Coordinates of N, CA and C in Angstrom, one line a residue:
X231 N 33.8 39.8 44.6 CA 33.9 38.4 44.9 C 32.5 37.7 44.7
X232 N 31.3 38.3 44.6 CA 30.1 37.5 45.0 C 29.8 37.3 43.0
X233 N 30.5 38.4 42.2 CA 30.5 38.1 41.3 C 30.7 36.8 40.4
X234 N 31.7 36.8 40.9 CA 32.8 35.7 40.6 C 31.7 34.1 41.0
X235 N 31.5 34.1 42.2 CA 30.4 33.0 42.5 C 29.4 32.9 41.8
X236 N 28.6 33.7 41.6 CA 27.4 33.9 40.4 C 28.2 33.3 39.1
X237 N 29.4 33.5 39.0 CA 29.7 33.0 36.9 C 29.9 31.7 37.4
X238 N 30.6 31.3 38.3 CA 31.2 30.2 38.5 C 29.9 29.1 39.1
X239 N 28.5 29.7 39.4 CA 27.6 29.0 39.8 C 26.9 28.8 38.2
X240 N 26.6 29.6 37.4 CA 26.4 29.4 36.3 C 27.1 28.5 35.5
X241 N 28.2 28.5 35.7 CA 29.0 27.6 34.4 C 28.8 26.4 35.0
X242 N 28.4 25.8 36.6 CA 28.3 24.6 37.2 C 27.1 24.4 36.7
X243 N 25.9 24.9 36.6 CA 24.5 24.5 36.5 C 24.6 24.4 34.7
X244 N 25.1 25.0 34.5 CA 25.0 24.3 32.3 C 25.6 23.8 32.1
X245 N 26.8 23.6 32.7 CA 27.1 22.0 32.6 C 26.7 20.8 33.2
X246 N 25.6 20.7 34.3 CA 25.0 20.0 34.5 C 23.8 19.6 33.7
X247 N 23.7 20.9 33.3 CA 21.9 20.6 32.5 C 22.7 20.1 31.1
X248 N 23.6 20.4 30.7 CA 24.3 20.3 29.4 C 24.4 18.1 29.4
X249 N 25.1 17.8 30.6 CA 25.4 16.8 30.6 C 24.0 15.5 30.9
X250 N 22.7 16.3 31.9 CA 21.7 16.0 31.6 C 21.1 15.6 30.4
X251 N 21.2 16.5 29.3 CA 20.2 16.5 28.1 C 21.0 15.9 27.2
X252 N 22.4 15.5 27.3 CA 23.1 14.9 26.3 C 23.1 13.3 26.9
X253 N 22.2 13.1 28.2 CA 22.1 12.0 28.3 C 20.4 11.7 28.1
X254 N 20.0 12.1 28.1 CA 18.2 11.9 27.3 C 18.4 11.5 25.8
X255 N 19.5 12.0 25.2 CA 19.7 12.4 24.0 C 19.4 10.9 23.2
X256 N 18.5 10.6 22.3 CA 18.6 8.8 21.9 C 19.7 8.5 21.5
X257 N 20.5 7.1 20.9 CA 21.4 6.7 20.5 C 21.1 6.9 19.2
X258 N 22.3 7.6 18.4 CA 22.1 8.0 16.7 C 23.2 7.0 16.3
X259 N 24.1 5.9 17.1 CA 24.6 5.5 16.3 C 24.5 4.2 15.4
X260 N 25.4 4.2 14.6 CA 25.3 2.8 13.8 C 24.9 1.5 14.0
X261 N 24.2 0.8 14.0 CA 23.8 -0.9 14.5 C 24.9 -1.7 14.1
X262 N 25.6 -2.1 14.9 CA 27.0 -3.3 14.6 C 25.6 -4.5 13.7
X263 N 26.2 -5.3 12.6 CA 25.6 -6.0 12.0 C 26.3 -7.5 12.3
X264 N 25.5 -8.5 12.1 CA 25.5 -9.7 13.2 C 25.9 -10.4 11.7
X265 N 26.5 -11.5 12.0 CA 27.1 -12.4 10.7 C 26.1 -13.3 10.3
X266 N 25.9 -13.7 8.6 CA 24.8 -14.6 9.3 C 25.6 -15.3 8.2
X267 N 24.4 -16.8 8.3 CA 24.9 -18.0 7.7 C 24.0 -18.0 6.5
X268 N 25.3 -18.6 5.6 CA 24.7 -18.2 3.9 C 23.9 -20.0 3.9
X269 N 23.0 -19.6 2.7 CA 22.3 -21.2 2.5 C 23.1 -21.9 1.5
X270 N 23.0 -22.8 2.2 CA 23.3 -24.3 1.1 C 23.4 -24.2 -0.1
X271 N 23.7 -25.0 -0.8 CA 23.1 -24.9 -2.3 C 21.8 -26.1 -2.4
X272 N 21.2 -27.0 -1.3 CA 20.0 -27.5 -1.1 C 19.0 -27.1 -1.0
X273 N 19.3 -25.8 -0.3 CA 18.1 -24.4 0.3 C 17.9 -23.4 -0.7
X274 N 17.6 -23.9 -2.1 CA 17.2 -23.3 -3.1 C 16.2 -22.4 -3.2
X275 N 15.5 -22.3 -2.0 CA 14.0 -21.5 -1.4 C 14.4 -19.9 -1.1
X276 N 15.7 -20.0 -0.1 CA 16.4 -18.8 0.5 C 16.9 -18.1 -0.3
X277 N 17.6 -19.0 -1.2 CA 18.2 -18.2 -2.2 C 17.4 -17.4 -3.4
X278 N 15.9 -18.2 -3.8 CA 15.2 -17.3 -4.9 C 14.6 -16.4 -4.0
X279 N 14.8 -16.2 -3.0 CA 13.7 -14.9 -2.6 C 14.4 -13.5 -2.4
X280 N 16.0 -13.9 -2.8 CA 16.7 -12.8 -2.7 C 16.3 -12.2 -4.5
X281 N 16.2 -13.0 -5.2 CA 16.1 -12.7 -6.7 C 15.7 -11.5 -6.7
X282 N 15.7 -10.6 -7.4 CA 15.2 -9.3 -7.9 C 14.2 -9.8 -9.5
X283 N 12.9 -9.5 -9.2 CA 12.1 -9.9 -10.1 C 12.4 -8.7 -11.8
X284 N 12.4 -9.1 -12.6 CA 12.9 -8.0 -14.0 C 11.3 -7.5 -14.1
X285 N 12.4 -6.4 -14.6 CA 11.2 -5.3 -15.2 C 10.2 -5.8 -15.8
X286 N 8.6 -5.4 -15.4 CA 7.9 -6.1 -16.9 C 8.0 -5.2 -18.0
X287 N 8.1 -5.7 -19.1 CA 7.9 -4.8 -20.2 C 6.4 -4.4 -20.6
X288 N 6.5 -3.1 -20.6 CA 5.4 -2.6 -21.0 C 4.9 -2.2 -22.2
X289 N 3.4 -2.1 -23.1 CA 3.2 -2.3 -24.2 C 3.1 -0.8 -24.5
X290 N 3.5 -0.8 -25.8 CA 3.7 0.8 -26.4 C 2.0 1.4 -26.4
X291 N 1.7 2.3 -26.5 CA 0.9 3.0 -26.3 C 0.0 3.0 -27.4
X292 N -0.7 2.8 -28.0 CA -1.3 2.7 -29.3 C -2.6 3.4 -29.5
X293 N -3.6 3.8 -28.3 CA -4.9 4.1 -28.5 C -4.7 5.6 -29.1
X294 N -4.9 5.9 -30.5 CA -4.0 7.6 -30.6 C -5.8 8.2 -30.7
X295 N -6.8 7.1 -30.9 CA -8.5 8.1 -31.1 C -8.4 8.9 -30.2
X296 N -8.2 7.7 -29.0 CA -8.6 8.6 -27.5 C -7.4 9.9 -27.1
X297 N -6.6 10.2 -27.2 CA -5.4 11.0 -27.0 C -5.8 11.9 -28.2
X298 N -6.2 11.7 -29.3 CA -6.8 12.6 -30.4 C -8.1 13.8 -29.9
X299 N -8.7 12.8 -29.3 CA -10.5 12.9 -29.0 C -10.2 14.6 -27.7
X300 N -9.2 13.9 -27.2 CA -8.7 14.2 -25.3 C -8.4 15.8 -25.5
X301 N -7.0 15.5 -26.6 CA -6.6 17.1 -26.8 C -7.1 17.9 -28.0
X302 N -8.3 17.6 -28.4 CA -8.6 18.5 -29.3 C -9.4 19.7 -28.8
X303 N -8.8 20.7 -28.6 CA -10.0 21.9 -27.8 C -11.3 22.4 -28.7
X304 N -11.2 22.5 -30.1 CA -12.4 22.6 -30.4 C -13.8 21.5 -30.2
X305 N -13.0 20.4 -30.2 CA -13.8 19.5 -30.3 C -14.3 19.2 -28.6
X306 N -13.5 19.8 -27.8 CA -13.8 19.4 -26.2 C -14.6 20.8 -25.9
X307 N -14.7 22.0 -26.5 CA -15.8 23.4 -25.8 C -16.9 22.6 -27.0
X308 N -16.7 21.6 -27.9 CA -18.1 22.0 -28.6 C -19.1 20.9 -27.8
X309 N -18.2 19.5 -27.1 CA -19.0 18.3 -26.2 C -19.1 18.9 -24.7
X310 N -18.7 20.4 -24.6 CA -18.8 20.7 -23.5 C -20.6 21.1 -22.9
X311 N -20.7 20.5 -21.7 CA -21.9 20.6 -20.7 C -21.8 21.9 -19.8
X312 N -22.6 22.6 -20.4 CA -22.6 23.8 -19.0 C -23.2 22.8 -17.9
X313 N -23.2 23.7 -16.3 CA -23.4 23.2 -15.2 C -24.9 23.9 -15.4
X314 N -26.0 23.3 -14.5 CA -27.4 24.1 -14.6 C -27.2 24.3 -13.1
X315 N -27.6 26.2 -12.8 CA -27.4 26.4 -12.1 C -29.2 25.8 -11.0
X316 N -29.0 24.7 -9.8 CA -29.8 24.5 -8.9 C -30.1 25.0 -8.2
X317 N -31.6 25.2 -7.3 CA -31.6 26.6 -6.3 C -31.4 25.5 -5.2
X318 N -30.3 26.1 -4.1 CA -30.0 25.8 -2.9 C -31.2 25.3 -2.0
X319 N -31.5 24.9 -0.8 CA -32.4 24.1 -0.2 C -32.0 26.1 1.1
X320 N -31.2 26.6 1.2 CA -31.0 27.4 1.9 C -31.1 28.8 1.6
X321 N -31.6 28.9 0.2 CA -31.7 29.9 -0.5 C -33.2 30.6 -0.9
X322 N -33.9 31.4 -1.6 CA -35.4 31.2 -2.0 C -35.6 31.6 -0.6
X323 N -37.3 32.4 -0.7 CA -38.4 32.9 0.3 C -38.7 31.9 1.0
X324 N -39.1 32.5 2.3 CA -39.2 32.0 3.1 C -38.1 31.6 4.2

């Protein structure tokens, strides 16, 4: 019998905590959307700001020296700078 009270005390308390935390839980649903009033055809202001501005067109690519200069590997190990190695301020005697 004392069994029986222990399940039946358990199934009371998770459903309590169950119905607790499903009320903490935020509101996930949908926002009802409110009607609104369209503009005039006077209110020529409201109306261009819905406009969607066009694509700018962009200008073809033409610089081919620099794109030449960029990927040429011989020519970029031969302008290449070794690094000179500096002695540290933390390094050296003393």
């Amino acid at each position: 019998m004392k069994r029986w009270i222990a399940v039946a005390l358990s199934i009371a308390a998770g459903t309590i905590i169950t119905g607790i935390a499903a009320g903490c839980a935020p509101d996930t649903s949908a926002p009802t959307l409110a009607p609104r009033s369209t503009p005039s055809g006077s209110d020529n202001q409201a109306v261009a700001q819905n406009v969607i501005p066009p694509t700018p067109i962009l200008e073809q690519f033409t610089d081919v020296e620099c794109l030449d200069c960029h990927t040429d590997q011989e020519r970029l190990t031969t302008l290449a700078v070794a690094e000179e190695k500096t002695e540290a301020l933390s390094s050296g005697p003393g």
